[in-house]
Amino acid sequence: MRTICRIPISRIALLAWAFSAVAILPAAETGTSWALILAPSRYSELAAAPYHVEGATQLTDRLQKAGFAADHVVLLTIPSGRQSRPATAESFRKQLAAMVDRVGVNDVFLVAVSSYAVRLGDADYVCASDTSKAELARIGDAGQPRDRKTLISVQEIVEQMSLSASTKRCLLIDAAGSRAQVAKDAASRPGERPLQVPDHQWVMFNDGDRLTQPADGNAETSCFMQSVIDGLAVHADSNSDRQVTLFELSDYCQLSAEAQQLSVPIFHGKATANFPLAATSEDPNDARRLPAELRQRLSEELLSAARNALLVENRGAAALEALNRAAQYRPNPKVQGEIDRLTATAIALKADAPSLTAAWERANAQQRPLIVLLRFATDVQVPGEITVREVLPAGTLVKVTKFVNGEWLKVEGQFRPQFDLNRLNYTAAPLAEGFVRLSSLRGPAKASDNVLAPTLDKAYAGTQSRFPQSLSQTTGED
């Protein structure tokens, strides 16, 4: 159970948990998804904040791409007037009550507020389009506003959401800009009463003011809202299962803030079980626009996830997916070298023609070599005046440089590792250039064939283990 916290959540523990999440997230208990988003485009008496509505608009688009039905996402941005869904406090309360009545027990229920927020007495409030400065300035003897018609209590939102049947509730509050714009108008009194959050609910509260600085001409958003949008797109998917869970999104927002030296969002709640928030809707090929430090941290986290999949769960396919994503974040040479080494083991665990084909295509697209650990004994034809046939034993490493008709691999420099179980490292001796036939990899595994792969896993996991110089020269690694 996750409880009220203001400290970082362990990503190592989360990643170890994420790869076993199938048992916690039964597919049979999925429902539909609902979202209510408040983001005034203008305020009656407060300064306009274009980044509020820009972030909320992008979030709405992202949710719909992630599987939220268009008629299940309500965006309130219009200040007032004859619009049926203005961004006033009264309109928000009506829309929230209506959605509470419609949400089912297995439905995801998301409420997001991108607006100014202020602490009055012991409670936090968010502003609607019609919030007045006079209301911000008046508080009663108990430290609460005398008139709360145009101020919306965060506690009120939490309690209203808890009236729904859903056990998958999440409240996002992005209060960027509040310190500069509304704090000076608020007659705040210090208070220490924490937000009271019932079970099955999670609150992420951002009070940092940093805005993005997009280089592609896009409008500004808050860094927090941008991390939510990027996380839901694909980057929070730490276990590469093509969906983003509640804890994955929370963890990604925290990691993003730490990598950019921003204020970490405040997390409140007692989330008794994790649940998928949205399906990913993009490939991570847009990673170049992420800050360099964040990309490096993400590649390291995915590398840890892949190592867990290999060493703990023996899941080669899941590890390959995580390693492929890690490489797309353009990590430093040290991390990239480890990615290449673990990729060899992950491919060996699958050891079939389709997985090798996919791995070759990924490596070729990234213009980097593909190192393959042969899990099964494999025929080799060495070209020359006299064709020499040789059987490479299980555990042989080959560097793939050409793929021919989906049936042959051209390799440069095969290597026979010799393991020392005490030192957890190995040496290798290069052989001649040759061809490896994929059909040889389709046979059933034998007990003897499985011995070397776990040993190589241990060698990779050892902090001092390195490829020998001869292999480094052949693969182009540092």
Short mmCIF file of C-alpha atoms in Angstrom, two decimals:
data_model
loop_
_atom_site.label_atom_id
_atom_site.label_comp_id
_atom_site.label_asym_id
_atom_site.label_seq_id
_atom_site.Cartn_x
_atom_site.Cartn_y
_atom_site.Cartn_z
CA MET A 1 0.00 0.00 0.00
CA ARG A 2 1.30 3.44 -0.86
CA THR A 3 0.51 5.96 1.83
CA ILE A 4 0.81 9.71 2.10
CA CYS A 5 4.37 10.65 1.21
CA ARG A 6 6.58 13.58 0.32
CA ILE A 7 9.76 11.61 -0.26
CA PRO A 8 10.99 9.83 -3.41
CA ILE A 9 9.58 6.36 -4.07
CA SER A 10 12.14 3.64 -4.78
CA ARG A 11 12.39 3.09 -8.53
CA ILE A 12 14.36 -0.11 -7.98
CA ALA A 13 11.53 -1.61 -5.98
CA LEU A 14 8.99 -0.37 -8.49
CA LEU A 15 10.84 -1.84 -11.46
CA ALA A 16 11.18 -5.20 -9.74
CA TRP A 17 7.47 -5.09 -9.03
CA ALA A 18 6.54 -3.92 -12.52
CA PHE A 19 7.78 -7.06 -14.27
CA SER A 20 5.53 -9.20 -12.09
CA ALA A 21 2.53 -6.89 -12.50
CA VAL A 22 0.58 -9.35 -14.62
CA ALA A 23 -0.55 -11.15 -11.49
CA ILE A 24 -1.72 -7.88 -9.93
CA LEU A 25 -3.49 -6.42 -12.94
CA PRO A 26 -6.00 -9.05 -14.14
CA ALA A 27 -7.24 -8.32 -17.64
CA ALA A 28 -10.72 -9.52 -16.78
CA GLU A 29 -11.29 -6.58 -14.44
CA THR A 30 -10.77 -3.77 -16.91
CA GLY A 31 -13.46 -1.17 -17.48
CA THR A 32 -13.76 2.07 -19.38
CA SER A 33 -11.98 5.36 -18.64
CA TRP A 34 -13.30 8.77 -17.64
CA ALA A 35 -11.59 12.15 -17.30
CA LEU A 36 -12.65 15.62 -16.17
CA ILE A 37 -10.15 18.41 -16.82
CA LEU A 38 -10.38 22.01 -15.56
CA ALA A 39 -8.07 24.60 -17.14
CA PRO A 40 -9.42 28.15 -17.45
CA SER A 41 -8.15 29.94 -20.54
CA ARG A 42 -8.86 33.29 -18.86
CA TYR A 43 -9.76 34.45 -15.36
CA SER A 44 -12.15 37.19 -14.31
CA GLU A 45 -9.73 38.88 -11.93
CA LEU A 46 -6.50 36.88 -12.10
CA ALA A 47 -3.74 36.99 -14.68
CA ALA A 48 -4.18 34.67 -17.63
CA ALA A 49 -1.87 31.64 -17.77
CA PRO A 50 -1.76 30.25 -21.34
CA TYR A 51 0.31 27.28 -20.19
CA HIS A 52 -2.62 26.08 -18.07
CA VAL A 53 -4.95 25.55 -21.01
CA GLU A 54 -2.15 24.47 -23.37
CA GLY A 55 -1.10 21.66 -21.05
CA ALA A 56 -4.69 20.59 -20.45
CA THR A 57 -5.45 20.56 -24.18
CA GLN A 58 -2.41 18.39 -24.86
CA LEU A 59 -3.42 16.10 -21.99
CA THR A 60 -6.91 15.72 -23.46
CA ASP A 61 -5.45 14.78 -26.83
CA ARG A 62 -3.06 12.32 -25.20
CA LEU A 63 -5.83 10.61 -23.23
CA GLN A 64 -7.95 10.15 -26.33
CA LYS A 65 -4.99 8.66 -28.21
CA ALA A 66 -4.47 6.37 -25.23
CA GLY A 67 -7.95 4.90 -25.43
CA PHE A 68 -10.23 7.33 -23.55
CA ALA A 69 -13.46 7.72 -25.52
CA ALA A 70 -14.02 11.30 -26.71
CA ASP A 71 -17.41 11.50 -24.97
CA HIS A 72 -15.80 10.32 -21.71
CA VAL A 73 -13.33 13.23 -21.56
CA VAL A 74 -14.73 16.61 -20.46
CA LEU A 75 -12.46 19.66 -20.84
CA LEU A 76 -13.52 22.92 -19.17
CA THR A 77 -11.62 25.94 -20.51
CA ILE A 78 -14.14 28.63 -21.56
CA PRO A 79 -14.34 31.36 -18.87
CA SER A 80 -18.12 31.95 -18.87
CA GLY A 81 -21.05 33.00 -21.03
CA ARG A 82 -23.53 30.89 -22.91
CA GLN A 83 -21.22 27.88 -23.18
CA SER A 84 -22.70 24.71 -21.68
CA ARG A 85 -19.38 23.79 -20.07
CA PRO A 86 -17.67 26.92 -18.76
CA ALA A 87 -14.64 26.71 -16.50
CA THR A 88 -16.44 28.25 -13.55
CA ALA A 89 -16.51 26.70 -10.10
CA GLU A 90 -20.23 25.91 -10.37
CA SER A 91 -19.80 24.23 -13.74
CA PHE A 92 -16.89 22.14 -12.50
CA ARG A 93 -18.88 20.93 -9.50
CA LYS A 94 -21.84 19.98 -11.72
CA GLN A 95 -19.66 18.10 -14.20
CA LEU A 96 -17.84 16.30 -11.39
CA ALA A 97 -21.10 15.19 -9.76
CA ALA A 98 -22.46 13.96 -13.09
CA MET A 99 -19.33 11.94 -13.81
CA VAL A 100 -19.31 10.44 -10.31
CA ASP A 101 -22.76 9.00 -11.01
CA ARG A 102 -21.63 7.39 -14.29
CA VAL A 103 -18.28 5.85 -13.33
CA GLY A 104 -18.30 2.08 -12.76
CA VAL A 105 -16.40 -0.01 -10.22
CA ASN A 106 -13.68 -1.12 -12.69
CA ASP A 107 -13.49 2.20 -14.54
CA VAL A 108 -10.49 4.51 -14.41
CA PHE A 109 -11.56 7.88 -12.99
CA LEU A 110 -9.13 10.74 -13.66
CA VAL A 111 -9.62 14.37 -12.64
CA ALA A 112 -7.00 16.94 -13.63
CA VAL A 113 -6.88 20.61 -12.63
CA SER A 114 -4.44 22.96 -14.33
CA SER A 115 -4.95 26.26 -12.56
CA TYR A 116 -3.74 28.47 -9.76
CA ALA A 117 -3.81 27.00 -6.26
CA VAL A 118 -3.49 28.61 -2.86
CA ARG A 119 -3.38 27.40 0.73
CA LEU A 120 -5.87 29.13 3.01
CA GLY A 121 -5.74 28.06 6.61
CA ASP A 122 -5.37 24.29 6.71
CA ALA A 123 -6.70 23.59 3.23
CA ASP A 124 -5.60 23.87 -0.40
CA TYR A 125 -7.88 25.48 -2.97
CA VAL A 126 -7.77 25.69 -6.75
CA CYS A 127 -9.10 28.60 -8.75
CA ALA A 128 -11.83 28.55 -11.38
CA SER A 129 -12.26 31.14 -14.12
CA ASP A 130 -14.54 33.23 -11.88
CA THR A 131 -12.42 33.18 -8.70
CA SER A 132 -12.21 36.69 -7.25
CA LYS A 133 -9.37 38.39 -5.43
CA ALA A 134 -11.81 39.43 -2.71
CA GLU A 135 -12.60 35.80 -1.99
CA LEU A 136 -8.91 35.00 -1.77
CA ALA A 137 -8.43 37.80 0.76
CA ARG A 138 -11.26 36.89 3.16
CA ILE A 139 -10.85 34.10 5.67
CA GLY A 140 -12.86 33.35 8.78
CA ASP A 141 -11.89 32.64 12.35
CA ALA A 142 -11.16 28.97 11.56
CA GLY A 143 -8.76 29.98 8.82
CA GLN A 144 -11.16 29.00 6.02
CA PRO A 145 -12.57 31.31 3.33
CA ARG A 146 -15.83 33.00 4.34
CA ASP A 147 -17.25 32.49 0.86
CA ARG A 148 -16.20 29.44 -1.18
CA LYS A 149 -18.49 29.79 -4.17
CA THR A 150 -15.70 30.45 -6.65
CA LEU A 151 -12.87 28.63 -4.85
CA ILE A 152 -12.72 24.85 -5.08
CA SER A 153 -11.27 22.92 -2.16
CA VAL A 154 -8.91 20.09 -3.10
CA GLN A 155 -10.39 18.13 -0.20
CA GLU A 156 -13.83 18.69 -1.71
CA ILE A 157 -12.68 17.18 -5.02
CA VAL A 158 -11.18 14.17 -3.26
CA GLU A 159 -14.32 13.54 -1.24
CA GLN A 160 -16.58 13.92 -4.27
CA MET A 161 -14.49 11.46 -6.29
CA SER A 162 -14.67 8.96 -3.42
CA LEU A 163 -18.46 8.85 -3.83
CA SER A 164 -18.05 7.12 -7.18
CA ALA A 165 -18.07 3.34 -7.55
CA SER A 166 -14.57 3.35 -9.03
CA THR A 167 -11.62 1.87 -7.15
CA LYS A 168 -9.20 3.37 -9.70
CA ARG A 169 -9.17 7.08 -8.95
CA CYS A 170 -6.45 9.62 -9.62
CA LEU A 171 -6.39 13.39 -9.11
CA LEU A 172 -3.72 15.51 -10.84
CA ILE A 173 -3.25 19.13 -9.80
CA ASP A 174 -0.86 21.36 -11.72
CA ALA A 175 -0.56 24.65 -9.86
CA ALA A 176 2.34 26.14 -11.82
CA GLY A 177 2.55 29.91 -11.49
CA SER A 178 0.59 30.13 -8.25
CA ARG A 179 3.39 31.52 -6.12
CA ALA A 180 3.87 34.54 -8.33
CA GLN A 181 0.24 35.23 -9.26
CA VAL A 182 -2.14 34.45 -6.40
CA ALA A 183 -0.09 34.03 -3.23
CA LYS A 184 0.21 37.80 -2.85
CA ASP A 185 -3.58 38.18 -2.97
CA ALA A 186 -4.35 35.42 -0.47
CA ALA A 187 -4.80 36.07 3.24
CA SER A 188 -3.20 32.75 4.11
CA ARG A 189 -2.71 31.43 7.61
CA PRO A 190 -0.27 28.60 8.31
CA GLY A 191 -1.82 25.20 8.81
CA GLU A 192 -0.58 21.64 9.05
CA ARG A 193 -3.67 19.51 8.46
CA PRO A 194 -2.76 17.10 5.64
CA LEU A 195 -5.04 16.21 2.79
CA GLN A 196 -7.37 13.38 3.83
CA VAL A 197 -7.37 10.82 1.01
CA PRO A 198 -9.49 7.65 1.26
CA ASP A 199 -8.46 4.23 -0.01
CA HIS A 200 -8.32 3.55 -3.76
CA GLN A 201 -7.31 7.12 -4.54
CA TRP A 202 -4.04 8.81 -5.48
CA VAL A 203 -3.27 12.53 -5.67
CA MET A 204 -0.33 14.13 -7.47
CA PHE A 205 0.12 17.80 -6.57
CA ASN A 206 2.61 20.02 -8.37
CA ASP A 207 3.44 23.36 -6.80
CA GLY A 208 6.57 24.04 -8.87
CA ASP A 209 6.56 27.02 -11.22
CA ARG A 210 9.05 25.93 -13.89
CA LEU A 211 7.76 26.06 -17.47
CA THR A 212 9.06 24.23 -20.50
CA GLN A 213 11.15 25.99 -23.12
CA PRO A 214 10.12 24.26 -26.34
CA ALA A 215 12.51 24.68 -29.25
CA ASP A 216 10.02 23.61 -31.92
CA GLY A 217 7.69 26.58 -31.73
CA ASN A 218 5.11 24.91 -29.51
CA ALA A 219 3.46 26.81 -26.69
CA GLU A 220 4.76 26.60 -23.14
CA THR A 221 3.44 24.07 -20.67
CA SER A 222 4.47 23.47 -17.09
CA CYS A 223 7.30 20.97 -16.71
CA PHE A 224 5.05 18.82 -14.54
CA MET A 225 2.21 18.66 -17.07
CA GLN A 226 4.69 17.96 -19.84
CA SER A 227 6.07 15.03 -17.85
CA VAL A 228 2.51 13.69 -17.41
CA ILE A 229 1.89 13.96 -21.16
CA ASP A 230 5.24 12.40 -22.09
CA GLY A 231 4.81 9.70 -19.48
CA LEU A 232 1.39 8.68 -20.76
CA ALA A 233 2.69 8.68 -24.35
CA VAL A 234 5.31 6.00 -23.68
CA HIS A 235 8.15 7.18 -21.45
CA ALA A 236 6.61 6.09 -18.13
CA ASP A 237 6.15 2.53 -19.40
CA SER A 238 9.04 1.13 -17.36
CA ASN A 239 8.32 -2.55 -18.06
CA SER A 240 7.57 -2.08 -21.79
CA ASP A 241 4.13 -3.71 -21.67
CA ARG A 242 2.56 -0.90 -23.73
CA GLN A 243 0.52 0.52 -20.90
CA VAL A 244 1.22 3.11 -18.21
CA THR A 245 0.10 2.35 -14.68
CA LEU A 246 -0.63 4.71 -11.82
CA PHE A 247 2.66 4.00 -10.07
CA GLU A 248 4.66 4.16 -13.30
CA LEU A 249 3.32 7.64 -14.05
CA SER A 250 3.96 8.84 -10.49
CA ASP A 251 7.45 7.44 -10.60
CA TYR A 252 8.20 8.95 -14.01
CA CYS A 253 7.05 12.41 -12.88
CA GLN A 254 9.32 12.13 -9.86
CA LEU A 255 12.27 10.98 -11.96
CA SER A 256 11.69 13.77 -14.49
CA ALA A 257 11.66 16.38 -11.73
CA GLU A 258 14.82 15.02 -10.13
CA ALA A 259 16.68 14.82 -13.45
CA GLN A 260 15.83 18.46 -14.22
CA GLN A 261 16.42 19.62 -10.63
CA LEU A 262 12.81 20.68 -10.19
CA SER A 263 10.46 20.47 -7.24
CA VAL A 264 9.28 16.88 -6.90
CA PRO A 265 5.47 16.57 -7.01
CA ILE A 266 3.78 15.85 -3.71
CA PHE A 267 2.02 12.49 -3.59
CA HIS A 268 -0.95 11.84 -1.33
CA GLY A 269 -3.05 8.77 -0.91
CA LYS A 270 -3.49 5.14 -0.08
CA ALA A 271 -3.35 3.38 -3.41
CA THR A 272 -4.03 -0.18 -2.30
CA ALA A 273 -3.47 -1.61 -5.79
CA ASN A 274 -1.82 -0.48 -8.96
CA PHE A 275 -3.86 -0.17 -12.14
CA PRO A 276 -3.34 0.82 -15.79
CA LEU A 277 -4.13 4.45 -16.49
CA ALA A 278 -3.72 4.41 -20.26
CA ALA A 279 -2.29 2.48 -23.17
CA THR A 280 0.86 3.91 -24.72
CA SER A 281 0.27 5.61 -28.06
CA GLU A 282 3.78 6.35 -29.34
CA ASP A 283 7.11 4.72 -29.94
CA PRO A 284 9.98 6.23 -27.93
CA ASN A 285 11.55 7.64 -31.11
CA ASP A 286 10.69 11.17 -29.97
CA ALA A 287 13.11 10.85 -27.07
CA ARG A 288 15.45 13.47 -28.52
CA ARG A 289 13.30 16.30 -27.20
CA LEU A 290 13.65 15.05 -23.62
CA PRO A 291 16.37 16.67 -21.50
CA ALA A 292 19.70 14.84 -21.77
CA GLU A 293 19.89 14.03 -18.07
CA LEU A 294 16.38 12.58 -18.12
CA ARG A 295 17.19 10.44 -21.17
CA GLN A 296 20.26 9.09 -19.40
CA ARG A 297 18.27 8.26 -16.26
CA LEU A 298 15.55 6.55 -18.30
CA SER A 299 18.07 4.40 -20.16
CA GLU A 300 19.63 3.33 -16.86
CA GLU A 301 16.23 2.45 -15.40
CA LEU A 302 15.26 0.41 -18.46
CA LEU A 303 18.62 -1.34 -18.30
CA SER A 304 17.88 -2.28 -14.68
CA ALA A 305 14.45 -3.53 -15.71
CA ALA A 306 15.97 -5.66 -18.48
CA ARG A 307 18.55 -7.10 -16.10
CA ASN A 308 15.76 -8.04 -13.69
CA ALA A 309 13.81 -9.72 -16.50
CA LEU A 310 16.85 -11.78 -17.46
CA LEU A 311 18.41 -12.67 -14.13
CA VAL A 312 15.26 -13.04 -12.02
CA GLU A 313 12.48 -14.04 -14.40
CA ASN A 314 14.33 -15.51 -17.39
CA ARG A 315 12.13 -13.45 -19.74
CA GLY A 316 14.14 -12.78 -22.88
CA ALA A 317 11.34 -11.11 -24.86
CA ALA A 318 10.56 -8.56 -22.12
CA ALA A 319 14.26 -7.83 -21.71
CA LEU A 320 14.71 -7.27 -25.45
CA GLU A 321 11.88 -4.73 -25.49
CA ALA A 322 13.34 -2.83 -22.54
CA LEU A 323 16.85 -2.88 -24.04
CA ASN A 324 15.59 -1.63 -27.38
CA ARG A 325 13.88 1.31 -25.68
CA ALA A 326 16.93 2.01 -23.52
CA ALA A 327 19.11 2.31 -26.63
CA GLN A 328 16.71 4.80 -28.21
CA TYR A 329 17.34 7.24 -25.37
CA ARG A 330 20.93 7.59 -26.66
CA PRO A 331 22.75 6.69 -23.42
CA ASN A 332 26.43 7.24 -22.76
CA PRO A 333 28.94 4.69 -24.14
CA LYS A 334 29.21 2.81 -20.85
CA VAL A 335 25.47 2.18 -20.62
CA GLN A 336 25.25 1.44 -24.34
CA GLY A 337 27.95 -1.20 -23.96
CA GLU A 338 25.99 -2.89 -21.19
CA ILE A 339 22.86 -2.72 -23.34
CA ASP A 340 24.70 -4.51 -26.15
CA ARG A 341 25.96 -7.20 -23.81
CA LEU A 342 22.56 -7.87 -22.26
CA THR A 343 20.98 -7.89 -25.71
CA ALA A 344 23.14 -10.88 -26.60
CA THR A 345 21.82 -12.83 -23.63
CA ALA A 346 18.22 -11.76 -24.25
CA ILE A 347 18.37 -12.98 -27.84
CA ALA A 348 19.90 -16.23 -26.66
CA LEU A 349 16.96 -16.81 -24.32
CA LYS A 350 14.57 -16.53 -27.26
CA ALA A 351 16.86 -18.23 -29.82
CA ASP A 352 14.52 -18.40 -32.78
CA ALA A 353 14.56 -16.95 -36.28
CA PRO A 354 11.78 -14.33 -35.84
CA SER A 355 13.38 -12.83 -32.74
CA LEU A 356 16.78 -12.67 -34.44
CA THR A 357 15.18 -11.01 -37.46
CA ALA A 358 13.54 -8.38 -35.26
CA ALA A 359 16.75 -7.82 -33.31
CA TRP A 360 18.70 -7.40 -36.55
CA GLU A 361 16.22 -4.82 -37.84
CA ARG A 362 16.44 -2.81 -34.62
CA ALA A 363 20.23 -2.88 -34.56
CA ASN A 364 20.45 -1.97 -38.24
CA ALA A 365 18.07 0.97 -37.78
CA GLN A 366 20.23 2.24 -34.91
CA GLN A 367 23.44 1.70 -36.92
CA ARG A 368 25.06 -0.40 -34.24
CA PRO A 369 26.36 -3.98 -34.26
CA LEU A 370 24.28 -6.91 -33.11
CA ILE A 371 26.06 -9.36 -30.83
CA VAL A 372 24.38 -12.76 -30.61
CA LEU A 373 25.05 -15.44 -28.03
CA LEU A 374 24.28 -18.82 -29.62
CA ARG A 375 22.31 -20.88 -27.15
CA PHE A 376 22.31 -23.98 -29.35
CA ALA A 377 25.06 -25.69 -31.34
CA THR A 378 25.07 -24.08 -34.80
CA ASP A 379 26.44 -24.99 -38.24
CA VAL A 380 28.96 -22.57 -39.76
CA GLN A 381 30.21 -22.38 -43.35
CA VAL A 382 33.57 -20.64 -43.61
CA PRO A 383 34.06 -19.29 -47.18
CA GLY A 384 37.31 -19.81 -49.06
CA GLU A 385 38.90 -21.96 -51.72
CA ILE A 386 37.76 -24.95 -49.73
CA THR A 387 34.46 -24.64 -47.88
CA VAL A 388 34.94 -25.59 -44.26
CA ARG A 389 31.99 -26.64 -42.15
CA GLU A 390 32.22 -26.27 -38.42
CA VAL A 391 29.77 -26.54 -35.55
CA LEU A 392 29.93 -23.67 -33.08
CA PRO A 393 29.02 -24.85 -29.59
CA ALA A 394 26.37 -23.28 -27.40
CA GLY A 395 27.70 -20.15 -25.76
CA THR A 396 29.50 -18.86 -28.86
CA LEU A 397 29.28 -15.12 -29.48
CA VAL A 398 28.92 -13.81 -33.03
CA LYS A 399 28.76 -10.30 -34.44
CA VAL A 400 26.07 -9.96 -37.12
CA THR A 401 26.90 -7.70 -40.06
CA LYS A 402 24.56 -8.89 -42.81
CA PHE A 403 21.20 -10.57 -43.03
CA VAL A 404 20.54 -12.58 -46.21
CA ASN A 405 17.04 -13.61 -47.33
CA GLY A 406 15.87 -14.06 -43.77
CA GLU A 407 17.73 -17.37 -43.59
CA TRP A 408 21.45 -16.64 -43.21
CA LEU A 409 23.49 -14.44 -40.94
CA LYS A 410 26.85 -13.19 -42.12
CA VAL A 411 29.10 -12.84 -39.10
CA GLU A 412 32.51 -11.38 -38.40
CA GLY A 413 34.67 -12.98 -35.74
CA GLN A 414 32.98 -15.74 -33.81
CA PHE A 415 34.06 -16.02 -30.20
CA ARG A 416 34.19 -18.95 -27.83
CA PRO A 417 33.87 -17.69 -24.26
CA GLN A 418 35.76 -19.56 -21.57
CA PHE A 419 34.17 -18.99 -18.20
CA ASP A 420 35.79 -18.81 -14.81
CA LEU A 421 32.97 -19.22 -12.31
CA ASN A 422 35.11 -17.93 -9.46
CA ARG A 423 36.05 -14.65 -11.15
CA LEU A 424 32.83 -14.27 -13.16
CA ASN A 425 34.57 -13.18 -16.33
CA TYR A 426 35.64 -14.82 -19.55
CA THR A 427 38.08 -14.66 -22.45
CA ALA A 428 37.40 -15.21 -26.13
CA ALA A 429 39.29 -16.38 -29.20
CA PRO A 430 38.23 -15.11 -32.66
CA LEU A 431 37.51 -17.51 -35.52
CA ALA A 432 37.30 -16.88 -39.25
CA GLU A 433 34.49 -14.94 -40.92
CA GLY A 434 31.58 -17.20 -41.81
CA PHE A 435 27.87 -17.75 -42.11
CA VAL A 436 25.48 -18.99 -39.44
CA ARG A 437 22.34 -20.75 -40.55
CA LEU A 438 19.21 -19.68 -38.67
CA SER A 439 17.43 -22.98 -39.10
CA SER A 440 19.98 -24.49 -36.75
CA LEU A 441 18.59 -22.27 -34.00
CA ARG A 442 15.06 -23.64 -34.21
CA GLY A 443 15.73 -26.98 -32.60
CA PRO A 444 14.64 -27.86 -29.06
CA ALA A 445 16.90 -26.83 -26.23
CA LYS A 446 18.94 -29.41 -24.41
CA ALA A 447 19.93 -29.35 -20.79
CA SER A 448 23.58 -28.93 -21.75
CA ASP A 449 22.71 -25.97 -23.98
CA ASN A 450 21.26 -24.01 -21.08
CA VAL A 451 24.37 -24.07 -18.91
CA LEU A 452 26.28 -21.15 -20.38
CA ALA A 453 23.51 -18.55 -20.60
CA PRO A 454 23.01 -18.16 -16.81
CA THR A 455 26.79 -18.04 -16.41
CA LEU A 456 26.99 -15.23 -18.93
CA ASP A 457 24.21 -13.44 -17.07
CA LYS A 458 26.36 -13.50 -13.94
CA ALA A 459 29.32 -12.20 -15.89
CA TYR A 460 27.23 -9.32 -17.18
CA ALA A 461 25.92 -8.54 -13.72
CA GLY A 462 29.42 -8.39 -12.22
CA THR A 463 30.62 -4.83 -11.81
CA GLN A 464 34.19 -5.71 -12.84
CA SER A 465 33.36 -7.96 -15.82
CA ARG A 466 34.32 -6.55 -19.23
CA PHE A 467 34.59 -7.85 -22.74
CA PRO A 468 38.17 -8.80 -23.63
CA GLN A 469 40.12 -6.44 -25.84
CA SER A 470 39.82 -8.67 -28.91
CA LEU A 471 36.03 -8.60 -28.73
CA SER A 472 35.95 -4.86 -28.04
CA GLN A 473 37.95 -4.18 -31.19
CA THR A 474 35.64 -6.36 -33.26
CA THR A 475 32.38 -4.91 -31.97
CA GLY A 476 33.52 -1.30 -31.93
CA GLU A 477 32.79 -0.91 -28.20
CA ASP A 478 34.90 1.17 -25.88
#
